[in-house]
mmCIF file of C-alpha atoms and ligand atoms in Angstrom:
data_model
loop_
_atom_site.group_PDB
_atom_site.id
_atom_site.type_symbol
_atom_site.label_atom_id
_atom_site.label_comp_id
_atom_site.label_asym_id
_atom_site.label_seq_id
_atom_site.Cartn_x
_atom_site.Cartn_y
_atom_site.Cartn_z
ATOM 1 C CA MET A 226 0.000 0.000 0.000
ATOM 2 C CA ILE A 227 1.303 3.462 -0.872
ATOM 3 C CA SER A 228 0.220 5.492 2.142
ATOM 4 C CA ILE A 229 -1.028 9.069 1.953
ATOM 5 C CA ALA A 230 1.257 10.208 4.797
ATOM 6 C CA LYS A 231 4.293 8.815 6.602
ATOM 7 C CA PRO A 232 6.452 10.582 9.220
ATOM 8 C CA VAL A 233 10.172 10.419 8.379
ATOM 9 C CA MET A 234 11.693 9.106 11.618
ATOM 10 C CA GLY A 235 15.325 8.101 11.994
ATOM 11 C CA ASP A 236 18.157 7.516 14.443
ATOM 12 C CA GLU A 237 18.419 11.267 15.131
ATOM 13 C CA GLU A 238 14.940 11.367 16.695
ATOM 14 C CA LYS A 239 15.564 8.169 18.703
ATOM 15 C CA LYS A 240 18.911 9.447 19.993
ATOM 16 C CA ALA A 241 17.430 12.835 20.901
ATOM 17 C CA VAL A 242 14.577 11.231 22.871
ATOM 18 C CA MET A 243 16.937 8.887 24.720
ATOM 19 C CA GLU A 244 19.144 11.838 25.677
ATOM 20 C CA VAL A 245 16.149 13.598 27.212
ATOM 21 C CA LEU A 246 15.039 10.475 29.078
ATOM 22 C CA ASP A 247 18.563 9.982 30.414
ATOM 23 C CA SER A 248 18.859 13.650 31.434
ATOM 24 C CA GLY A 249 16.040 13.398 33.972
ATOM 25 C CA ILE A 250 14.425 16.624 32.688
ATOM 26 C CA ILE A 251 11.396 15.227 30.907
ATOM 27 C CA ALA A 252 8.815 18.018 31.168
ATOM 28 C CA GLN A 253 9.487 21.514 29.834
ATOM 29 C CA GLY A 254 13.227 22.254 29.995
ATOM 30 C CA PRO A 255 16.244 23.134 27.836
ATOM 31 C CA LYS A 256 15.125 21.125 24.777
ATOM 32 C CA VAL A 257 11.928 23.165 24.450
ATOM 33 C CA LYS A 258 13.964 26.359 24.585
ATOM 34 C CA GLU A 259 16.370 25.085 21.937
ATOM 35 C CA PHE A 260 13.502 23.968 19.703
ATOM 36 C CA GLU A 261 11.793 27.357 20.078
ATOM 37 C CA GLN A 262 14.976 29.215 19.129
ATOM 38 C CA ASN A 263 15.576 27.028 16.084
ATOM 39 C CA PHE A 264 11.952 27.268 14.942
ATOM 40 C CA ALA A 265 11.956 31.072 15.279
ATOM 41 C CA GLU A 266 15.135 31.197 13.223
ATOM 42 C CA MET A 267 13.622 28.975 10.516
ATOM 43 C CA CYS A 268 10.624 31.323 10.218
ATOM 44 C CA GLY A 269 12.693 34.491 10.448
ATOM 45 C CA VAL A 270 10.864 35.778 13.534
ATOM 46 C CA LYS A 271 11.937 36.953 16.985
ATOM 47 C CA HIS A 272 9.981 34.470 19.116
ATOM 48 C CA ALA A 273 8.546 30.972 18.915
ATOM 49 C CA ILE A 274 6.456 29.511 21.746
ATOM 50 C CA ALA A 275 6.068 25.741 21.850
ATOM 51 C CA THR A 276 2.760 24.215 22.827
ATOM 52 C CA THR A 277 0.873 20.922 22.800
ATOM 53 C CA SER A 278 -0.858 21.074 19.384
ATOM 54 C CA GLY A 279 -1.826 23.302 16.495
ATOM 55 C CA THR A 280 -5.221 23.632 18.119
ATOM 56 C CA THR A 281 -3.776 24.996 21.377
ATOM 57 C CA ALA A 282 -1.477 27.269 19.345
ATOM 58 C CA LEU A 283 -4.538 28.808 17.660
ATOM 59 C CA HIS A 284 -6.425 29.013 20.966
ATOM 60 C CA MET A 285 -3.504 30.670 22.726
ATOM 61 C CA ALA A 286 -2.817 33.119 19.886
ATOM 62 C CA LEU A 287 -6.446 34.304 19.995
ATOM 63 C CA LEU A 288 -6.323 34.625 23.806
ATOM 64 C CA ALA A 289 -3.036 36.520 23.687
ATOM 65 C CA HIS A 290 -4.561 39.008 21.235
ATOM 66 C CA GLY A 291 -7.465 39.534 23.637
ATOM 67 C CA ILE A 292 -10.090 38.139 21.268
ATOM 68 C CA GLY A 293 -13.245 37.071 23.090
ATOM 69 C CA PRO A 294 -17.044 37.238 23.277
ATOM 70 C CA GLY A 295 -18.607 39.711 20.845
ATOM 71 C CA ASP A 296 -15.570 39.684 18.559
ATOM 72 C CA GLU A 297 -15.546 38.376 14.995
ATOM 73 C CA VAL A 298 -12.681 36.620 13.258
ATOM 74 C CA ILE A 299 -12.650 36.326 9.474
ATOM 75 C CA THR A 300 -11.449 32.943 8.265
ATOM 76 C CA SER A 301 -11.868 30.220 5.640
ATOM 77 C CA PRO A 302 -14.665 27.648 5.644
ATOM 78 C CA PHE A 303 -12.442 25.221 3.694
ATOM 79 C CA THR A 304 -10.019 23.951 6.323
ATOM 80 C CA PHE A 305 -9.692 21.536 9.227
ATOM 81 C CA ILE A 306 -12.358 22.102 11.869
ATOM 82 C CA ALA A 307 -9.809 23.271 14.494
ATOM 83 C CA SER A 308 -9.229 26.550 12.625
ATOM 84 C CA ALA A 309 -12.766 27.794 13.254
ATOM 85 C CA ASN A 310 -13.275 25.887 16.523
ATOM 86 C CA SER A 311 -10.428 27.854 18.112
ATOM 87 C CA VAL A 312 -12.484 31.009 17.538
ATOM 88 C CA LEU A 313 -15.417 29.363 19.331
ATOM 89 C CA PHE A 314 -13.137 28.337 22.254
ATOM 90 C CA VAL A 315 -12.593 32.028 23.109
ATOM 91 C CA GLY A 316 -16.291 32.854 22.732
ATOM 92 C CA ALA A 317 -15.828 34.807 19.488
ATOM 93 C CA THR A 318 -17.600 34.256 16.158
ATOM 94 C CA PRO A 319 -15.941 32.852 13.036
ATOM 95 C CA VAL A 320 -17.036 34.795 9.961
ATOM 96 C CA PHE A 321 -16.309 32.872 6.786
ATOM 97 C CA VAL A 322 -15.312 34.180 3.375
ATOM 98 C CA ASP A 323 -15.153 31.940 0.344
ATOM 99 C CA ILE A 324 -11.969 30.564 -1.194
ATOM 100 C CA ASP A 325 -10.177 31.204 -4.458
ATOM 101 C CA PRO A 326 -10.968 28.046 -6.468
ATOM 102 C CA LYS A 327 -7.474 27.954 -7.950
ATOM 103 C CA THR A 328 -5.458 28.066 -4.713
ATOM 104 C CA PHE A 329 -8.091 26.801 -2.205
ATOM 105 C CA ASN A 330 -7.032 29.671 0.067
ATOM 106 C CA MET A 331 -9.149 32.567 1.324
ATOM 107 C CA ASP A 332 -10.071 34.976 -1.476
ATOM 108 C CA PRO A 333 -8.740 38.396 -0.358
ATOM 109 C CA SER A 334 -11.174 40.228 -2.655
ATOM 110 C CA LEU A 335 -14.080 39.042 -0.453
ATOM 111 C CA VAL A 336 -12.639 40.024 2.906
ATOM 112 C CA GLU A 337 -13.553 43.718 3.149
ATOM 113 C CA ALA A 338 -17.259 42.980 2.605
ATOM 114 C CA ALA A 339 -17.165 40.682 5.653
ATOM 115 C CA ILE A 340 -15.743 43.332 8.003
ATOM 116 C CA THR A 341 -18.131 44.732 10.633
ATOM 117 C CA PRO A 342 -17.539 46.970 13.686
ATOM 118 C CA ASN A 343 -17.017 43.714 15.648
ATOM 119 C CA THR A 344 -14.242 42.334 13.445
ATOM 120 C CA LYS A 345 -11.014 41.967 15.424
ATOM 121 C CA ALA A 346 -8.855 39.636 13.369
ATOM 122 C CA ILE A 347 -8.258 38.016 10.025
ATOM 123 C CA MET A 348 -7.190 34.399 10.298
ATOM 124 C CA PRO A 349 -6.083 33.110 6.891
ATOM 125 C CA VAL A 350 -5.309 29.402 6.596
ATOM 126 C CA HIS A 351 -2.266 28.498 4.494
ATOM 127 C CA LEU A 352 -3.847 25.332 3.152
ATOM 128 C CA TYR A 353 -1.971 22.306 1.779
ATOM 129 C CA GLY A 354 1.460 23.977 2.170
ATOM 130 C CA MET A 355 0.982 27.234 0.270
ATOM 131 C CA VAL A 356 0.799 30.666 1.878
ATOM 132 C CA CYS A 357 -2.350 32.748 1.265
ATOM 133 C CA ASP A 358 -2.178 35.850 -0.889
ATOM 134 C CA MET A 359 -0.835 37.848 2.049
ATOM 135 C CA GLY A 360 -0.119 41.151 0.240
ATOM 136 C CA PRO A 361 -3.766 42.268 -0.021
ATOM 137 C CA LEU A 362 -4.685 40.604 3.294
ATOM 138 C CA MET A 363 -1.984 42.539 5.164
ATOM 139 C CA GLU A 364 -3.143 45.770 3.526
ATOM 140 C CA ILE A 365 -6.747 45.162 4.594
ATOM 141 C CA ALA A 366 -5.637 44.307 8.146
ATOM 142 C CA LYS A 367 -3.592 47.517 8.317
ATOM 143 C CA LYS A 368 -6.360 49.680 6.858
ATOM 144 C CA HIS A 369 -8.965 48.389 9.351
ATOM 145 C CA GLY A 370 -6.651 47.939 12.362
ATOM 146 C CA LEU A 371 -7.161 44.170 12.489
ATOM 147 C CA VAL A 372 -4.967 41.522 14.077
ATOM 148 C CA MET A 373 -3.422 38.981 11.667
ATOM 149 C CA ILE A 374 -3.320 35.406 12.960
ATOM 150 C CA GLU A 375 -2.000 32.900 10.436
ATOM 151 C CA ASP A 376 -3.127 29.297 10.607
ATOM 152 C CA ALA A 377 0.129 27.931 9.233
ATOM 153 C CA CYS A 378 -0.565 24.450 10.636
ATOM 154 C CA GLN A 379 0.031 22.918 7.187
ATOM 155 C CA SER A 380 2.814 25.208 5.952
ATOM 156 C CA HIS A 381 6.173 24.696 7.697
ATOM 157 C CA GLY A 382 8.801 26.331 5.524
ATOM 158 C CA ALA A 383 6.374 27.772 2.952
ATOM 159 C CA GLU A 384 7.240 31.249 1.712
ATOM 160 C CA LEU A 385 5.839 34.159 -0.217
ATOM 161 C CA GLU A 386 8.500 36.291 -1.865
ATOM 162 C CA GLY A 387 11.024 35.354 0.801
ATOM 163 C CA THR A 388 8.739 35.824 3.832
ATOM 164 C CA HIS A 389 7.979 32.617 5.698
ATOM 165 C CA ALA A 390 4.574 31.377 6.763
ATOM 166 C CA GLY A 391 4.161 32.533 10.349
ATOM 167 C CA ALA A 392 6.199 35.722 9.828
ATOM 168 C CA PHE A 393 3.401 37.962 8.511
ATOM 169 C CA GLY A 394 1.408 38.170 11.743
ATOM 170 C CA THR A 395 1.119 35.786 14.681
ATOM 171 C CA GLY A 396 1.783 32.333 13.248
ATOM 172 C CA THR A 397 0.394 29.028 14.491
ATOM 173 C CA PHE A 398 1.767 25.615 13.504
ATOM 174 C CA SER A 399 0.758 22.001 14.101
ATOM 175 C CA LEU A 400 3.390 19.347 14.723
ATOM 176 C CA TYR A 401 1.078 16.379 14.248
ATOM 177 C CA PRO A 402 2.717 13.271 12.676
ATOM 178 C CA THR A 403 1.224 13.766 9.194
ATOM 179 C CA LYS A 404 2.658 17.290 8.897
ATOM 180 C CA ASN A 405 5.888 18.198 7.031
ATOM 181 C CA MET A 406 7.610 17.999 10.413
ATOM 182 C CA THR A 407 6.379 16.554 13.703
ATOM 183 C CA SER A 408 7.023 16.368 17.425
ATOM 184 C CA ALA A 409 4.545 13.426 17.734
ATOM 185 C CA GLU A 410 1.924 15.880 18.997
ATOM 186 C CA GLY A 411 2.771 19.532 19.369
ATOM 187 C CA GLY A 412 2.351 23.056 18.125
ATOM 188 C CA MET A 413 4.205 26.342 17.817
ATOM 189 C CA ILE A 414 3.339 30.036 17.845
ATOM 190 C CA THR A 415 5.580 32.530 16.061
ATOM 191 C CA THR A 416 5.683 36.289 16.597
ATOM 192 C CA ASP A 417 7.894 39.371 16.440
ATOM 193 C CA ASP A 418 5.848 41.001 19.202
ATOM 194 C CA ASP A 419 7.467 40.859 22.670
ATOM 195 C CA GLU A 420 4.129 41.379 24.435
ATOM 196 C CA ILE A 421 2.386 38.532 22.561
ATOM 197 C CA ASP A 422 5.359 36.298 23.286
ATOM 198 C CA GLU A 423 5.171 37.024 27.002
ATOM 199 C CA LEU A 424 1.387 36.600 27.128
ATOM 200 C CA CYS A 425 1.552 33.236 25.344
ATOM 201 C CA ARG A 426 4.141 31.989 27.832
ATOM 202 C CA VAL A 427 1.936 33.072 30.751
ATOM 203 C CA ILE A 428 -1.250 31.581 29.245
ATOM 204 C CA ARG A 429 0.644 28.353 28.485
ATOM 205 C CA ASN A 430 1.555 27.945 32.138
ATOM 206 C CA HIS A 431 -1.613 28.542 34.216
ATOM 207 C CA GLY A 432 -1.509 32.337 33.958
ATOM 208 C CA MET A 433 1.535 32.351 36.228
ATOM 209 C CA ARG A 434 4.193 35.074 36.150
ATOM 210 C CA ARG A 435 5.512 34.458 39.645
ATOM 211 C CA ARG A 436 5.461 30.920 41.035
ATOM 212 C CA TYR A 437 1.926 30.177 42.364
ATOM 213 C CA PHE A 438 0.742 33.750 41.825
ATOM 214 C CA HIS A 439 -1.827 33.750 39.037
ATOM 215 C CA ASP A 440 -2.599 37.107 37.398
ATOM 216 C CA GLN A 441 -4.981 35.737 34.812
ATOM 217 C CA LEU A 442 -6.703 32.578 33.613
ATOM 218 C CA GLY A 443 -4.219 30.181 32.080
ATOM 219 C CA TYR A 444 -3.914 26.596 30.923
ATOM 220 C CA ASN A 445 -1.441 23.771 30.821
ATOM 221 C CA PHE A 446 -0.403 24.046 27.163
ATOM 222 C CA ARG A 447 3.246 23.143 27.808
ATOM 223 C CA MET A 448 5.286 21.055 25.396
ATOM 224 C CA THR A 449 7.571 18.452 27.005
ATOM 225 C CA ASP A 450 11.303 18.115 26.342
ATOM 226 C CA VAL A 451 10.630 14.645 24.909
ATOM 227 C CA HIS A 452 8.410 16.141 22.206
ATOM 228 C CA ALA A 453 10.798 19.074 21.654
ATOM 229 C CA ALA A 454 13.701 16.659 21.101
ATOM 230 C CA ILE A 455 11.765 14.945 18.306
ATOM 231 C CA GLY A 456 10.670 18.311 16.893
ATOM 232 C CA ASN A 457 14.220 19.658 16.856
ATOM 233 C CA ALA A 458 15.565 16.620 15.008
ATOM 234 C CA GLN A 459 12.693 16.953 12.524
ATOM 235 C CA LEU A 460 13.324 20.672 12.033
ATOM 236 C CA MET A 461 16.884 19.906 10.886
ATOM 237 C CA LYS A 462 15.422 17.633 8.179
ATOM 238 C CA LEU A 463 12.649 20.017 7.105
ATOM 239 C CA PRO A 464 14.466 21.732 4.199
ATOM 240 C CA ALA A 465 15.492 18.404 2.617
ATOM 241 C CA ASN A 466 12.079 16.834 3.206
ATOM 242 C CA ASN A 467 10.275 19.854 1.755
ATOM 243 C CA GLU A 468 12.533 19.690 -1.306
ATOM 244 C CA LYS A 469 11.666 16.011 -1.759
ATOM 245 C CA ARG A 470 7.963 16.879 -1.564
ATOM 246 C CA ARG A 471 8.482 19.589 -4.181
ATOM 247 C CA THR A 472 10.339 17.160 -6.471
ATOM 248 C CA ASN A 473 7.518 14.611 -6.103
ATOM 249 C CA ALA A 474 4.960 17.324 -6.883
ATOM 250 C CA LYS A 475 6.917 18.381 -9.974
ATOM 251 C CA PHE A 476 6.795 14.812 -11.277
ATOM 252 C CA TYR A 477 3.021 14.708 -10.781
ATOM 253 C CA ASN A 478 2.614 18.161 -12.372
ATOM 254 C CA GLU A 479 4.505 17.041 -15.448
ATOM 255 C CA ASN A 480 2.827 13.659 -15.847
ATOM 256 C CA LEU A 481 -0.758 13.627 -14.558
ATOM 257 C CA GLN A 482 -3.464 13.881 -17.209
ATOM 258 C CA GLY A 483 -7.162 14.666 -17.138
ATOM 259 C CA VAL A 484 -7.090 16.297 -13.695
ATOM 260 C CA THR A 485 -6.304 19.831 -12.486
ATOM 261 C CA VAL A 486 -2.922 19.954 -10.761
ATOM 262 C CA PRO A 487 -2.101 22.521 -8.017
ATOM 263 C CA PHE A 488 -1.822 26.132 -9.151
ATOM 264 C CA VAL A 489 1.181 27.978 -7.738
ATOM 265 C CA PRO A 490 1.237 31.700 -8.546
ATOM 266 C CA GLN A 491 4.539 33.512 -9.150
ATOM 267 C CA GLY A 492 6.499 34.213 -5.959
ATOM 268 C CA PHE A 493 4.894 31.452 -3.874
ATOM 269 C CA HIS A 494 7.078 28.672 -2.459
ATOM 270 C CA HIS A 495 4.711 25.695 -2.003
ATOM 271 C CA VAL A 496 5.907 22.961 0.384
ATOM 272 C CA TYR A 497 3.200 20.443 -0.579
ATOM 273 C CA HIS A 498 1.945 19.347 2.800
ATOM 274 C CA GLN A 499 -0.707 17.945 0.490
ATOM 275 C CA TYR A 500 -0.626 17.476 -3.257
ATOM 276 C CA THR A 501 -4.250 18.156 -4.076
ATOM 277 C CA ILE A 502 -5.773 17.719 -7.501
ATOM 278 C CA ARG A 503 -9.263 18.548 -8.718
ATOM 279 C CA VAL A 504 -11.024 15.675 -10.448
ATOM 280 C CA PRO A 505 -13.685 16.987 -12.849
ATOM 281 C CA ASP A 506 -17.055 15.635 -13.977
ATOM 282 C CA GLY A 507 -18.091 14.012 -10.706
ATOM 283 C CA LYS A 508 -15.383 11.347 -11.036
ATOM 284 C CA ARG A 509 -13.529 12.081 -7.797
ATOM 285 C CA ASP A 510 -14.983 9.294 -5.669
ATOM 286 C CA ALA A 511 -14.581 6.727 -8.455
ATOM 287 C CA VAL A 512 -10.913 7.700 -8.913
ATOM 288 C CA ARG A 513 -10.399 7.337 -5.198
ATOM 289 C CA GLU A 514 -11.959 3.890 -5.227
ATOM 290 C CA TYR A 515 -9.794 2.878 -8.192
ATOM 291 C CA LEU A 516 -6.672 4.097 -6.381
ATOM 292 C CA LYS A 517 -7.689 2.046 -3.346
ATOM 293 C CA GLU A 518 -8.157 -1.091 -5.502
ATOM 294 C CA ASN A 519 -4.620 -0.477 -6.717
ATOM 295 C CA GLU A 520 -3.341 -0.113 -3.133
ATOM 296 C CA ILE A 521 -2.778 3.646 -3.328
ATOM 297 C CA GLY A 522 -3.921 5.781 -0.404
ATOM 298 C CA SER A 523 -5.587 9.128 -1.032
ATOM 299 C CA GLU A 524 -7.681 11.476 1.100
ATOM 300 C CA ILE A 525 -10.297 14.173 0.800
ATOM 301 C CA TYR A 526 -9.306 17.328 2.649
ATOM 302 C CA TYR A 527 -12.090 18.262 3.292
ATOM 303 C CA PRO A 528 -15.348 16.567 2.317
ATOM 304 C CA LEU A 529 -17.615 18.993 4.205
ATOM 305 C CA PRO A 530 -16.784 22.710 4.614
ATOM 306 C CA ILE A 531 -17.037 24.027 8.145
ATOM 307 C CA HIS A 532 -20.164 26.138 7.591
ATOM 308 C CA GLN A 533 -21.977 22.911 6.598
ATOM 309 C CA GLN A 534 -20.948 20.950 9.701
ATOM 310 C CA GLY A 535 -23.964 20.161 11.859
ATOM 311 C CA PHE A 536 -23.097 22.160 14.952
ATOM 312 C CA TYR A 537 -22.098 25.195 12.875
ATOM 313 C CA ILE A 538 -25.506 25.114 11.152
ATOM 314 C CA GLU A 539 -27.151 24.858 14.599
ATOM 315 C CA GLN A 540 -25.261 27.940 15.826
ATOM 316 C CA PHE A 541 -25.046 30.107 12.730
ATOM 317 C CA GLY A 542 -27.802 28.837 10.435
ATOM 318 C CA GLU A 543 -27.511 27.918 6.763
ATOM 319 C CA GLN A 544 -24.770 29.787 4.923
ATOM 320 C CA THR A 545 -23.349 29.197 1.490
ATOM 321 C CA PHE A 546 -19.830 29.511 0.114
ATOM 322 C CA PRO A 547 -20.055 28.039 -3.388
ATOM 323 C CA GLN A 548 -16.354 27.693 -4.136
ATOM 324 C CA ALA A 549 -15.646 25.886 -0.879
ATOM 325 C CA GLU A 550 -18.635 23.595 -1.479
ATOM 326 C CA PHE A 551 -17.559 22.840 -5.054
ATOM 327 C CA ALA A 552 -13.959 22.195 -3.970
ATOM 328 C CA ALA A 553 -15.218 19.724 -1.361
ATOM 329 C CA GLU A 554 -16.777 17.707 -4.209
ATOM 330 C CA GLU A 555 -13.689 17.727 -6.444
ATOM 331 C CA VAL A 556 -10.509 17.697 -4.338
ATOM 332 C CA LEU A 557 -8.355 14.645 -3.887
ATOM 333 C CA SER A 558 -4.989 14.577 -2.138
ATOM 334 C CA LEU A 559 -2.387 12.111 -3.402
ATOM 335 C CA PRO A 560 0.651 10.692 -1.575
ATOM 336 C CA VAL A 561 3.503 13.242 -1.832
ATOM 337 C CA HIS A 562 5.541 12.497 1.322
ATOM 338 C CA PRO A 563 9.358 12.240 1.180
ATOM 339 C CA LEU A 564 9.469 8.444 1.553
ATOM 340 C CA LEU A 565 7.850 7.756 -1.821
ATOM 341 C CA SER A 566 10.044 5.966 -4.355
ATOM 342 C CA GLN A 567 10.178 6.770 -8.071
ATOM 343 C CA SER A 568 8.205 3.588 -8.766
ATOM 344 C CA ASP A 569 5.528 4.708 -6.251
ATOM 345 C CA LEU A 570 5.200 8.026 -8.084
ATOM 346 C CA GLU A 571 5.026 6.299 -11.444
ATOM 347 C CA LYS A 572 2.372 3.898 -10.171
ATOM 348 C CA VAL A 573 0.199 6.782 -8.920
ATOM 349 C CA VAL A 574 0.496 8.586 -12.265
ATOM 350 C CA LYS A 575 -0.168 5.456 -14.308
ATOM 351 C CA THR A 576 -3.215 4.533 -12.227
ATOM 352 C CA ILE A 577 -4.806 7.991 -12.436
ATOM 353 C CA ASN A 578 -4.013 8.481 -16.132
ATOM 354 C CA SER A 579 -5.398 5.091 -17.049
ATOM 355 C CA PHE A 580 -8.640 5.821 -15.144
ATOM 356 C CA MET A 581 -9.066 9.314 -16.591
ATOM 357 C CA SER A 582 -8.339 8.195 -20.167
ATOM 358 C CA LYS A 583 -11.314 5.778 -20.021
ATOM 359 C CA GLY A 584 -13.573 8.811 -20.374
HETATM 360 C C1 PLP B 172 -5.301 23.909 9.008
HETATM 361 C C2 PLP B 172 -5.184 23.271 10.353
HETATM 362 N N1 PLP B 172 -5.470 24.000 11.444
HETATM 363 C C3 PLP B 172 -5.355 23.479 12.679
HETATM 364 C C4 PLP B 172 -4.955 22.169 12.884
HETATM 365 C C5 PLP B 172 -4.881 21.619 14.264
HETATM 366 O O1 PLP B 172 -3.624 21.090 14.590
HETATM 367 P P1 PLP B 172 -3.481 19.901 15.644
HETATM 368 O O2 PLP B 172 -4.032 18.666 15.020
HETATM 369 O O3 PLP B 172 -2.005 19.809 15.890
HETATM 370 O O4 PLP B 172 -4.235 20.296 16.858
HETATM 371 C C6 PLP B 172 -4.650 21.369 11.777
HETATM 372 C C7 PLP B 172 -4.235 19.995 11.958
HETATM 373 O O5 PLP B 172 -4.561 19.085 11.256
HETATM 374 C C8 PLP B 172 -4.781 21.939 10.478
HETATM 375 O O6 PLP B 172 -4.525 21.205 9.388
#
């Protein structure tokens, strides 16, 4: 079976974990600090704050920016549920804008119409490993005095004209095993803002600035040194693994037929967390089935946009975002991870092309 995702684990990760276990400092200690420094450097930002997941990174970033009840956050309906759920965690309201059908990312031309006096933040999601069109989004945020929180959970190492995902505003990353790098479970916040950095660290540790004196409500969102050791070893491999993903994607781009391959505008450095095609004419599910028969994994990210999820309809009523809904019917993500062999890639191409050529 050619799997859709596979973490690249080696001796470096094993050695790093054993070192932590032998050191006796297993909870948050020097490895977390080292991982944070290295991650900040990779993104080109001043601070990185390690946490337990991408979901807690989003939650903490919203809390640190003081977003709460009565506030609105503009985001994409075509993403993993945690993006919008994090807005609900803080008692605020996610306001969706539709996606650009070519990039699957938030369409900046629709954002201004969604702004109300209650809007506090824009939260673009850099889906599948490609940064959103941040130029116009940053301009809108500046013009309306809005906070920029990037859901970069799928975009470690992605860039737009030399600026890394997570370096435009407050960045949030997931370190889940299927991502381009992992700490088993984990997350990271990135920021240039000293105040946001300090607030995240306080929120992460029970709202505590002085030992057992609690100035504000906080949580236990601390990463352990065991997870940080894995994350650090993975971070060292990220550039090479991203390059391998890009090489795999190039092979697909050059050889797949009858489907729409990912669109990468000029200046965007895509790191292919997912390689997502559009399958036309209602054939997506049949292609997927055919791939499965041929022992090739694939996945639909995402089959139901967030505004159509049951509990969102209960809270916010029926809404429609046609491009997100149409994408949900057509998208199919193919294996693109660094452990694929040339014969795996050729098999995927041959299987899809033979299905699509049947008409
Ligand atoms: C776009 C997006 N946002 C948020 C998350 C949440 O990250 P985690 O699973 O680490 O909590 C994910 C993870 O899949 C994601 O893909």
